[in-house]
XYZ file of C-alpha atoms in Angstrom:
689
model
C -44.574 82.098 7.131
C -45.753 83.557 10.330
C -43.374 81.426 12.289
C -40.329 82.683 10.079
C -41.372 86.573 10.914
C -41.414 86.165 14.436
C -38.143 84.083 14.127
C -36.441 86.853 12.244
C -37.825 89.396 14.868
C -36.191 87.713 17.533
C -32.670 87.641 15.410
C -32.969 91.313 15.488
C -33.502 91.909 19.084
C -31.047 89.428 20.056
C -28.372 91.583 18.869
C -29.410 94.411 21.335
C -29.888 92.174 24.212
C -26.649 91.893 26.244
C -26.829 88.998 28.738
C -23.754 87.508 30.879
C -21.870 84.774 29.436
C -22.783 81.381 30.685
C -20.611 78.633 29.392
C -22.976 75.375 28.786
C -20.612 73.398 26.254
C -16.583 72.895 25.490
C -14.800 72.181 22.620
C -11.349 71.027 23.293
C -8.708 70.821 20.280
C -5.660 68.582 20.266
C -2.692 70.520 20.888
C -1.798 69.711 17.440
C -4.417 71.266 15.225
C -3.038 74.148 13.461
C -4.463 77.596 14.500
C -5.712 78.236 11.000
C -8.318 75.089 11.451
C -9.215 76.456 15.247
C -9.738 80.224 13.682
C -12.580 79.037 11.112
C -14.182 76.551 13.685
C -14.668 79.552 15.631
C -15.620 81.787 12.838
C -18.063 78.822 11.551
C -19.589 78.889 15.095
C -19.836 82.866 15.760
C -21.070 83.263 11.896
C -24.556 84.418 11.303
C -27.500 81.528 10.365
C -28.031 83.225 7.003
C -24.002 82.889 6.312
C -24.245 79.365 7.490
C -23.044 79.756 10.824
C -24.780 78.999 14.199
C -24.536 82.577 15.652
C -23.349 81.346 19.127
C -21.340 82.969 21.666
C -17.614 81.755 21.948
C -14.952 82.699 24.469
C -11.456 81.268 23.720
C -9.015 80.019 26.525
C -5.402 78.400 26.012
C -3.097 76.404 28.193
C 0.412 74.983 27.538
C 0.307 71.200 26.445
C 1.535 69.132 29.825
C 2.901 65.363 27.365
C 6.413 65.212 27.731
C 6.574 63.379 24.828
C 5.452 66.116 22.415
C 8.535 67.307 20.296
C 6.994 70.812 20.477
C 7.350 72.110 24.417
C 5.814 75.122 23.557
C 2.556 73.342 22.089
C -0.651 75.003 23.099
C -4.419 73.161 24.008
C -7.102 75.187 23.003
C -10.453 74.979 24.524
C -13.399 77.030 23.499
C -16.383 77.882 26.717
C -19.460 77.848 23.834
C -23.197 79.428 25.194
C -26.003 81.121 23.656
C -27.917 84.449 24.993
C -31.742 83.579 25.138
C -33.076 84.781 22.228
C -30.708 82.451 20.181
C -32.088 79.570 22.453
C -35.851 80.774 21.981
C -35.019 80.749 18.177
C -33.806 77.371 17.895
C -36.009 75.937 20.490
C -38.614 77.216 18.243
C -37.091 75.894 15.063
C -36.594 72.354 16.634
C -40.059 71.809 18.027
C -39.346 71.499 21.105
C -41.738 71.042 23.813
C -42.634 73.018 27.166
C -44.795 72.691 29.562
C -47.946 74.895 28.850
C -50.135 76.399 31.062
C -52.997 74.353 29.901
C -51.341 71.422 31.692
C -50.047 70.322 28.831
C -46.769 69.605 27.138
C -46.911 72.003 23.898
C -44.034 72.905 21.310
C -42.504 76.766 21.881
C -44.098 79.357 20.064
C -42.372 83.113 20.643
C -45.591 85.008 19.387
C -47.089 83.260 22.156
C -44.490 82.574 24.776
C -46.504 84.013 27.960
C -48.802 81.093 27.622
C -46.184 78.556 28.887
C -45.293 78.009 32.363
C -41.900 79.591 33.527
C -41.875 82.324 30.967
C -41.674 85.034 33.319
C -38.254 84.259 33.696
C -36.524 83.564 30.224
C -33.720 83.043 31.799
C -34.509 79.719 33.641
C -37.322 79.030 30.764
C -35.121 76.433 29.536
C -33.401 74.541 32.117
C -29.589 73.553 31.581
C -30.074 69.774 29.962
C -32.064 71.602 27.419
C -29.879 74.716 26.587
C -27.117 72.025 26.098
C -29.367 70.325 23.913
C -30.107 73.251 22.223
C -26.250 74.236 21.313
C -25.563 70.587 20.145
C -28.442 70.794 17.518
C -26.793 74.231 16.077
C -23.306 73.260 16.369
C -23.558 70.207 14.849
C -26.293 71.834 12.405
C -23.194 73.553 11.028
C -22.039 72.267 7.672
C -19.721 72.150 4.542
C -20.765 75.078 2.463
C -20.325 74.540 -1.775
C -17.166 76.279 -1.223
C -15.552 74.663 1.680
C -13.531 72.446 -0.306
C -11.051 71.620 2.987
C -10.407 72.580 6.649
C -7.686 75.144 6.541
C -4.176 73.997 7.154
C -5.146 70.478 6.321
C -5.130 70.219 2.320
C -5.285 66.404 2.247
C -8.767 66.283 4.653
C -10.993 67.123 2.379
C -14.931 68.136 3.042
C -18.205 67.470 1.258
C -20.940 70.192 0.826
C -23.551 68.838 3.644
C -21.241 66.936 6.171
C -21.100 67.953 9.200
C -17.859 70.145 10.130
C -17.797 69.298 13.838
C -18.017 65.595 12.965
C -14.895 65.801 10.432
C -12.881 67.493 13.170
C -13.791 64.723 15.639
C -13.238 61.969 13.443
C -9.898 63.473 12.259
C -8.382 64.119 15.682
C -8.169 67.901 15.393
C -10.867 67.992 18.035
C -10.187 65.374 21.318
C -13.215 65.706 23.011
C -16.644 67.547 22.838
C -19.219 67.687 25.957
C -21.324 69.755 27.995
C -20.901 70.875 31.622
C -22.265 69.750 34.834
C -24.333 71.481 37.094
C -22.440 70.542 40.174
C -25.210 71.374 42.929
C -28.282 69.977 40.727
C -26.129 66.757 40.255
C -25.282 66.439 43.594
C -28.858 66.907 44.640
C -29.423 64.018 42.616
C -26.756 61.858 43.246
C -28.331 61.724 47.019
C -31.762 60.423 45.863
C -30.405 58.166 43.526
C -27.657 56.026 44.153
C -27.028 56.214 48.119
C -27.127 52.909 49.719
C -30.306 53.795 52.237
C -32.070 54.625 49.169
C -31.756 51.219 47.485
C -35.437 50.422 47.855
C -36.885 53.700 47.025
C -38.805 54.881 43.961
C -35.904 56.427 41.130
C -36.576 60.042 40.899
C -37.243 59.765 36.895
C -38.600 63.343 36.564
C -35.426 64.681 37.887
C -33.501 62.156 35.993
C -34.611 63.173 32.956
C -34.483 67.020 33.526
C -31.047 66.436 34.023
C -29.924 63.440 31.401
C -32.976 63.936 28.971
C -35.383 61.350 28.122
C -33.475 58.768 26.630
C -31.462 57.718 29.511
C -34.589 58.667 31.889
C -36.359 55.846 29.990
C -33.708 52.803 30.145
C -33.891 53.912 34.054
C -37.480 53.406 33.748
C -37.238 49.754 32.158
C -34.802 48.850 34.488
C -36.581 49.340 37.182
C -39.737 47.896 36.170
C -37.774 44.694 34.973
C -35.973 44.436 38.305
C -39.485 44.650 40.077
C -40.712 41.932 37.635
C -37.894 39.539 38.478
C -39.500 38.951 42.015
C -42.096 36.578 41.661
C -40.260 34.448 39.507
C -37.322 34.536 42.010
C -39.105 34.034 44.939
C -40.640 30.816 43.024
C -37.381 29.693 41.815
C -36.345 29.927 46.102
C -39.688 28.001 47.010
C -38.367 25.116 44.334
C -34.864 25.113 46.069
C -35.550 24.536 49.614
C -38.891 21.912 48.605
C -38.424 18.597 47.779
C -41.189 18.548 44.930
C -38.789 17.038 42.261
C -41.393 16.656 39.238
C -41.560 17.225 35.659
C -44.827 19.246 36.765
C -43.224 22.134 38.796
C -40.827 23.040 35.621
C -44.082 22.875 33.214
C -45.948 25.500 35.731
C -42.754 27.239 36.339
C -42.280 27.511 32.734
C -45.759 28.663 31.828
C -46.027 30.791 34.280
C -42.859 32.709 33.232
C -43.856 32.534 29.452
C -47.053 34.412 30.712
C -45.565 36.588 33.233
C -42.732 37.770 30.616
C -45.939 38.819 28.520
C -47.489 40.445 31.106
C -44.008 42.400 32.085
C -43.870 43.975 28.166
C -47.384 45.016 28.213
C -46.950 46.906 31.305
C -43.862 48.217 30.151
C -45.733 49.861 26.874
C -48.251 51.075 28.819
C -45.769 52.932 31.757
C -43.531 54.040 29.026
C -46.437 55.545 27.265
C -47.428 57.238 30.565
C -43.765 58.560 30.871
C -43.635 59.963 27.408
C -46.893 61.733 27.416
C -45.842 63.239 30.342
C -43.055 64.120 28.942
C -43.481 65.024 25.787
C -41.725 63.132 23.845
C -44.955 60.965 23.173
C -46.252 62.016 19.212
C -49.235 61.643 18.098
C -50.464 59.375 15.108
C -51.664 62.065 13.619
C -48.493 64.326 13.172
C -46.378 64.278 10.600
C -42.944 64.666 11.433
C -40.314 65.691 8.939
C -36.581 64.227 10.748
C -33.322 65.942 10.206
C -30.599 63.827 8.914
C -27.580 62.682 11.104
C -24.789 65.159 11.913
C -22.470 62.153 10.237
C -24.618 61.417 7.277
C -22.931 62.350 4.322
C -23.732 62.646 0.509
C -23.992 65.526 -2.297
C -25.754 68.376 -1.419
C -29.166 68.666 -2.347
C -32.766 69.445 -1.182
C -35.185 68.145 0.920
C -38.370 66.832 -1.317
C -40.339 68.258 1.823
C -38.974 70.851 3.064
C -36.556 72.054 0.605
C -34.120 72.542 2.925
C -30.444 71.953 1.822
C -29.459 68.664 3.300
C -27.075 65.618 1.502
C -28.255 63.440 0.003
C -27.226 59.637 -0.519
C -28.558 57.008 -3.120
C -30.736 54.495 -1.247
C -29.465 51.739 -3.698
C -25.042 52.493 -2.691
C -26.312 52.161 1.103
C -28.099 48.742 -0.146
C -24.761 47.393 -1.749
C -22.806 48.499 1.109
C -25.266 46.540 3.427
C -25.480 43.128 1.349
C -22.437 43.294 -0.513
C -20.104 43.986 2.799
C -22.360 44.186 6.208
C -23.597 40.964 5.846
C -20.737 38.258 4.954
C -18.496 39.854 7.093
C -21.370 39.529 10.019
C -21.629 36.024 8.650
C -17.966 35.257 9.000
C -18.291 36.538 12.782
C -21.235 34.210 13.514
C -19.273 31.502 11.678
C -16.064 31.902 14.262
C -18.490 32.081 17.398
C -19.659 28.496 16.092
C -15.968 27.316 15.994
C -15.184 28.703 19.156
C -18.596 27.068 20.563
C -17.335 23.729 19.448
C -14.022 23.963 20.639
C -15.426 24.748 23.716
C -17.344 21.705 23.905
C -13.884 19.308 22.690
C -12.354 20.986 25.622
C -15.528 20.227 28.110
C -15.234 16.469 26.963
C -11.712 16.182 27.443
C -12.380 17.922 31.082
C -14.777 15.614 31.673
C -12.619 12.357 30.878
C -9.811 13.560 32.988
C -12.268 14.418 36.209
C -13.904 11.296 35.853
C -10.637 8.870 35.156
C -9.084 10.226 38.353
C -8.951 8.748 41.476
C -9.467 11.458 43.860
C -11.778 13.314 41.607
C -11.934 16.626 44.127
C -8.707 17.360 43.175
C -10.010 17.813 39.076
C -12.525 19.661 40.246
C -11.262 23.129 38.923
C -10.315 21.394 35.513
C -13.674 20.284 34.968
C -15.344 24.002 35.376
C -12.556 25.696 33.487
C -13.833 25.615 30.256
C -17.227 26.968 31.063
C -15.315 29.743 32.256
C -12.725 30.450 29.743
C -15.757 30.208 26.965
C -17.370 32.711 29.095
C -14.903 35.250 28.966
C -14.367 34.186 25.174
C -17.796 35.111 24.999
C -17.345 38.378 26.663
C -14.032 39.335 24.464
C -16.001 38.414 21.157
C -18.849 40.545 21.692
C -16.347 43.258 22.241
C -14.454 42.861 19.296
C -17.568 42.260 17.267
C -19.304 45.460 18.691
C -16.623 47.515 17.432
C -16.761 45.523 14.140
C -20.624 46.274 13.907
C -20.190 50.051 14.927
C -17.816 50.313 11.599
C -20.191 48.910 9.833
C -23.007 50.356 10.846
C -21.611 53.761 9.514
C -19.609 52.503 6.633
C -23.721 51.992 5.822
C -24.563 56.151 5.928
C -28.235 55.874 7.000
C -29.650 59.180 7.045
C -31.594 58.950 9.797
C -31.352 58.408 13.670
C -33.467 55.800 14.066
C -32.682 54.176 11.514
C -28.876 54.188 12.032
C -29.406 52.777 15.590
C -32.304 49.708 15.000
C -29.340 48.488 12.246
C -27.186 48.803 14.834
C -29.312 47.125 17.114
C -30.179 44.448 14.861
C -26.232 43.401 14.386
C -25.829 43.240 17.637
C -28.728 41.142 18.871
C -28.152 38.870 16.257
C -24.534 38.089 16.788
C -24.968 38.302 20.467
C -27.637 36.112 20.259
C -25.721 33.313 18.396
C -22.636 33.558 20.480
C -24.650 33.470 24.095
C -27.236 31.088 23.074
C -25.974 28.359 20.587
C -24.100 26.669 23.069
C -27.302 26.094 25.198
C -29.353 24.899 21.949
C -26.500 22.924 21.490
C -26.703 21.205 24.964
C -30.401 21.427 25.036
C -31.037 19.681 21.477
C -28.452 18.381 20.336
C -26.993 16.472 23.435
C -29.958 16.506 25.641
C -28.570 16.661 28.660
C -30.550 18.406 31.077
C -27.605 18.159 33.462
C -25.280 19.996 31.822
C -27.842 22.432 30.575
C -28.474 23.386 34.129
C -24.917 23.966 34.864
C -23.775 25.643 31.822
C -26.519 28.380 31.837
C -25.771 28.680 35.027
C -22.170 29.336 34.470
C -22.783 31.544 32.196
C -25.446 33.650 33.404
C -23.327 34.022 36.951
C -19.843 34.825 35.133
C -21.018 37.185 32.474
C -22.500 39.095 35.402
C -19.675 38.812 37.360
C -17.861 40.347 34.632
C -20.054 43.230 34.090
C -20.215 43.678 37.715
C -16.387 44.248 38.075
C -16.559 46.581 34.534
C -19.198 48.576 35.504
C -19.217 48.645 39.352
C -15.008 48.160 40.407
C -13.463 49.503 37.581
C -15.645 53.040 37.866
C -14.951 53.125 41.493
C -10.994 53.044 40.937
C -11.548 55.673 38.458
C -13.443 57.684 41.098
C -10.582 57.142 43.656
C -8.289 58.257 40.922
C -10.364 61.664 40.335
C -8.126 62.959 43.277
C -4.943 62.828 41.487
C -6.742 64.317 37.853
C -8.270 67.101 40.091
C -4.773 68.186 41.495
C -3.524 67.974 37.624
C -6.389 69.990 36.486
C -5.862 72.810 38.798
C -2.735 73.111 37.739
C -3.556 73.234 34.076
C -6.360 75.783 34.933
C -4.207 77.666 36.588
C -2.166 77.975 33.166
C -5.519 78.729 31.199
C -5.344 82.757 29.486
C -8.182 84.238 27.632
C -7.929 85.222 24.189
C -10.439 87.398 23.895
C -10.587 90.693 25.893
C -14.468 90.278 26.312
C -16.505 88.867 29.674
C -14.137 87.043 31.972
C -14.796 83.363 32.642
C -15.306 82.564 36.285
C -12.102 80.542 37.518
C -14.565 77.729 39.026
C -16.052 76.873 35.699
C -12.604 76.896 34.494
C -11.237 74.440 36.338
C -14.749 72.453 35.836
C -14.395 72.300 32.393
C -10.583 71.087 32.749
C -11.704 68.824 35.462
C -14.349 67.244 33.223
C -12.609 66.640 30.265
C -10.441 63.765 32.154
C -13.488 61.871 33.305
C -14.923 58.659 30.960
C -17.343 59.286 28.382
C -20.835 57.652 28.508
C -21.186 56.088 25.108
C -25.108 55.796 25.050
C -27.511 53.089 26.377
C -26.813 50.603 24.083
C -24.488 48.097 25.921
C -27.175 48.408 28.854
C -30.062 47.292 26.596
C -27.731 44.806 25.466
C -26.793 43.745 28.806
C -30.443 43.293 29.657
C -31.438 41.629 26.612
C -28.993 38.585 27.450
C -30.140 38.760 30.822
C -33.456 38.092 29.706
C -32.728 35.366 27.452
C -30.947 33.857 30.285
C -34.119 33.663 32.373
C -36.577 32.947 30.043
C -35.591 30.839 27.090
C -34.407 27.684 29.415
C -36.783 28.794 32.292
C -37.966 24.881 33.602
C -34.021 23.808 33.554
C -32.708 26.762 35.719
C -35.255 28.692 38.047
C -32.888 30.603 40.143
C -31.798 32.179 37.078
C -34.512 35.083 38.234
C -33.157 35.168 41.608
C -29.458 35.585 39.983
C -31.195 38.407 37.745
C -32.625 40.345 40.885
C -29.744 40.043 42.922
C -27.583 41.819 39.863
C -29.887 44.290 38.983
C -30.665 45.746 42.611
C -26.890 46.637 42.263
C -27.293 47.769 38.398
C -29.617 50.095 39.135
C -26.972 52.052 41.743
C -24.069 51.316 39.963
C -25.134 52.665 36.912
C -26.502 55.705 39.130
C -23.094 56.375 40.530
C -21.665 56.202 37.112
C -23.487 58.605 35.624
C -23.749 61.219 38.260
C -19.883 61.151 39.453
C -17.995 59.121 36.762
C -18.774 60.061 33.289
C -18.949 63.434 31.451
C -22.302 64.761 31.219
C -24.094 63.301 28.259
C -26.097 65.381 26.123
C -29.816 64.911 26.435
C -31.618 63.044 23.712
C -35.527 62.591 23.443
C -37.346 59.501 23.432
C -40.671 58.165 23.803
C -39.845 54.130 24.258
C -37.012 52.055 24.081
C -36.998 51.214 20.577
C -36.092 48.132 18.479
C -35.306 46.625 21.841
C -38.982 46.177 22.092
C -39.250 44.132 19.514
C -36.151 41.908 20.373
C -37.367 41.067 24.110
C -40.977 40.483 22.521
C -38.955 38.314 19.780
C -37.243 36.574 23.029
C -40.292 35.641 24.910
C -41.739 34.057 21.799
C -38.437 31.926 21.339
C -38.932 31.117 25.191
C -42.013 28.940 24.549
C -40.435 26.777 21.919
C -37.126 25.757 24.085
C -39.367 25.474 26.948
C -42.131 23.307 25.541
C -39.490 21.603 23.451
C -37.491 21.334 27.076
C -40.393 19.989 28.635
C -41.732 17.384 26.037
C -38.115 15.788 26.059
C -38.271 14.692 28.956
C -38.152 11.332 30.212
C -40.800 11.574 32.473
C -43.069 13.067 30.067
C -42.195 10.285 27.442
C -43.543 7.694 29.843
C -46.610 9.293 30.456
C -47.488 9.340 26.769
C -48.866 5.452 24.919
C -45.990 3.487 24.214
C -47.148 2.726 20.675
C -47.732 6.394 19.870
C -45.562 7.403 16.882
C -42.917 9.916 16.907
C -44.846 12.326 14.468
C -47.643 12.263 16.636
C -45.876 12.921 19.966
C -44.526 16.054 17.983
C -47.971 17.585 16.870
C -49.114 17.055 20.693
C -45.893 19.511 21.845
C -46.591 21.520 18.658
C -50.010 21.616 19.576
C -49.470 22.597 23.071
C -46.795 25.040 22.314
C -49.593 26.699 19.844
C -52.107 27.132 22.824
C -49.241 28.806 24.716
C -48.644 31.252 22.321
C -52.446 32.137 21.880
C -52.490 32.662 25.633
C -49.678 34.992 25.330
C -51.320 37.002 22.268
C -54.579 36.804 23.791
C -52.780 38.432 26.694
C -51.011 41.162 24.847
C -53.858 41.712 22.937
C -56.554 42.586 25.717
C -54.063 44.921 27.305
C -54.080 48.172 25.392
C -50.422 49.813 24.873
C -51.835 52.899 26.296
C -53.840 53.507 29.042
C -57.618 55.000 28.233
C -56.266 58.753 29.637
C -53.672 58.991 27.810
C -55.301 58.287 24.711
C -57.948 60.826 25.960
C -55.642 63.390 26.417
C -53.936 62.903 22.948
C -57.679 63.185 21.281
C -58.342 66.145 23.415
C -55.089 67.978 22.484
C -55.606 67.260 18.567
C -59.140 68.680 19.124
C -57.770 71.590 20.414
C -55.292 72.404 17.722
C -57.764 71.577 14.944
C -59.996 74.378 17.025
C -57.043 76.754 17.410
C -56.211 76.046 13.860
C -60.040 77.209 12.664
C -60.053 79.799 14.813
C -56.637 81.297 13.047
C -58.262 80.823 10.097
C -61.673 82.561 11.165
C -59.478 85.610 12.389
C -58.206 85.620 9.435
C -60.768 85.745 6.886
C -62.298 88.576 9.031
C -59.451 90.741 8.928
C -59.103 89.852 5.210
C -63.009 90.659 5.093
C -62.267 94.276 7.096
C -59.344 95.244 4.487
C -61.808 95.025 1.929
C -64.456 96.621 3.425
C -61.837 99.362 4.058
C -60.607 99.742 -0.198
C -64.073 99.485 -1.013
C -65.929 102.172 1.143
C -63.649 105.022 -1.021
C -64.971 103.774 -3.947
C -68.806 104.010 -2.771
C -68.005 107.266 -1.259
C -66.837 109.009 -4.548
C -69.905 107.440 -6.427
C -72.437 109.150 -3.633
C -70.451 112.284 -4.767
C -70.615 112.324 -8.364
C -74.696 111.390 -8.141
């Protein structure tokens, strides 16, 4: 109740505060969007929170549409420049439980009545970073949902609205809104880029704190993981090089390398958990186990309008049994069909490879037929890439169709779908060669070709294509200048700076960053190529290392110069990807133990009269020993450093002390009030006597 009173005070005072309008977020409508729908959206954004609006500041700009194929030459594109005053941002930050640095050195939730206790609160205009302001606006805009009386979008009787559905998401899904993006900070992004992706900074440490401040914790956590994983590839890559240049050819070296890799991968993942807990604690995203957090539903979550049983706030309600039916009756069958298709494509590849082998070996001059020998593997690598791309679109549609309530659940189910298919699609052929054909030479060449081809395709896709997009920006800049010159402001309030107008138009032409999902998936597949069959191809770590050194800088370049600025998102770790990497580590123990056990040299070391069952038992025991070592390493390395545990315990203790102090003060105030009430009565009794 106390928070609500402070919130209302800020709400009343905000109307009396005049601040310069600073656009933070852009909404661009399609030229064909009807004016009634645009006006209604603007009204919703400007309406008070009590009326179901976002209570934001909106400036409207229009410009002629440049598409010559449009029949209406007078069609206009409308762009909304959206901002909020400081009090509105403070109000939303408190309701979102956003954390900022306290004077005691800890990250604490913003509390308006104790604002002076936060660092930087002496200047409220700079108290929030631009990224934090945009994050708040995203939350508030997506939080504008359809009311029971909002049956359809004005001007579009066929586009029905359901109570509790995010209005912005409906506009985006129906193409009424083309884009919704935050604006870059030109000076800050230039400073970050100079420190991050320049070639002279290749071997420098990434500026993670600055990345976090600009792009948010989720993207910063990805680059932190990419960095520590890349550094961890140095030892196995060095061993692979040593094995390459030496003449020691023995199954023992493969066994030693495999065991080292298996233990090293465990150390890597355990070290990462400790490092991520340090980062997330420093950034204020590490949730205490004692804290009960009530997550809000996703903006895309749909259902009948009901109330949250804990908070009592209105929100969509969707039965769990319907979601289960969609998953088991629709998603599972479609995913199964996709897996069968991937298996059939793999069989076709091996048929093509057998044909290429026969042509190569039957030819007189084999060097002429050498391209034919490797063509099936290259074609299959490209096919894997294409199937992964198509399946990703299918998985996204299925995941949206399942209608998960929480963002975490939605993301975890999507990761599960991607990992399941990509594991089968990318690694099934390796299992087929290793354990069905039992051809170690073919396994080595096939693994090398898949790894190198996939990385080359990835580099072309992630480095060369963005470079050409960047060069094309010169033409886009000229077009943006022409379009921005035609911008007209509809309302007569504060004029928007011409530089910001041009910036908004230019950034509208930039590529959209789709999130870290594809980046993690690429690392997951690479991790599998490196560790699943490490005994067969020791140089895999070297190829992965060379790729990742370039990957860090190309990804940084894209984030700073090619993509639109993404909204900041909170994260404390890599989420379900941690489990995915750990599962690969466990499977690696089985695959490498089996590979070594099937080696003819190892078979000769065993007694000739030993039965097959006993041989299998021996290697199962060896496998369990390695698993036990991995488990012991993981067990004895705490997931969280001691100092972080102490700080969390101290914060919990201080919170309890503060609560106890507040209760004691409330009790004293109550006692004082009772004393004041009883005093007149005592006085009156004395008078009567």
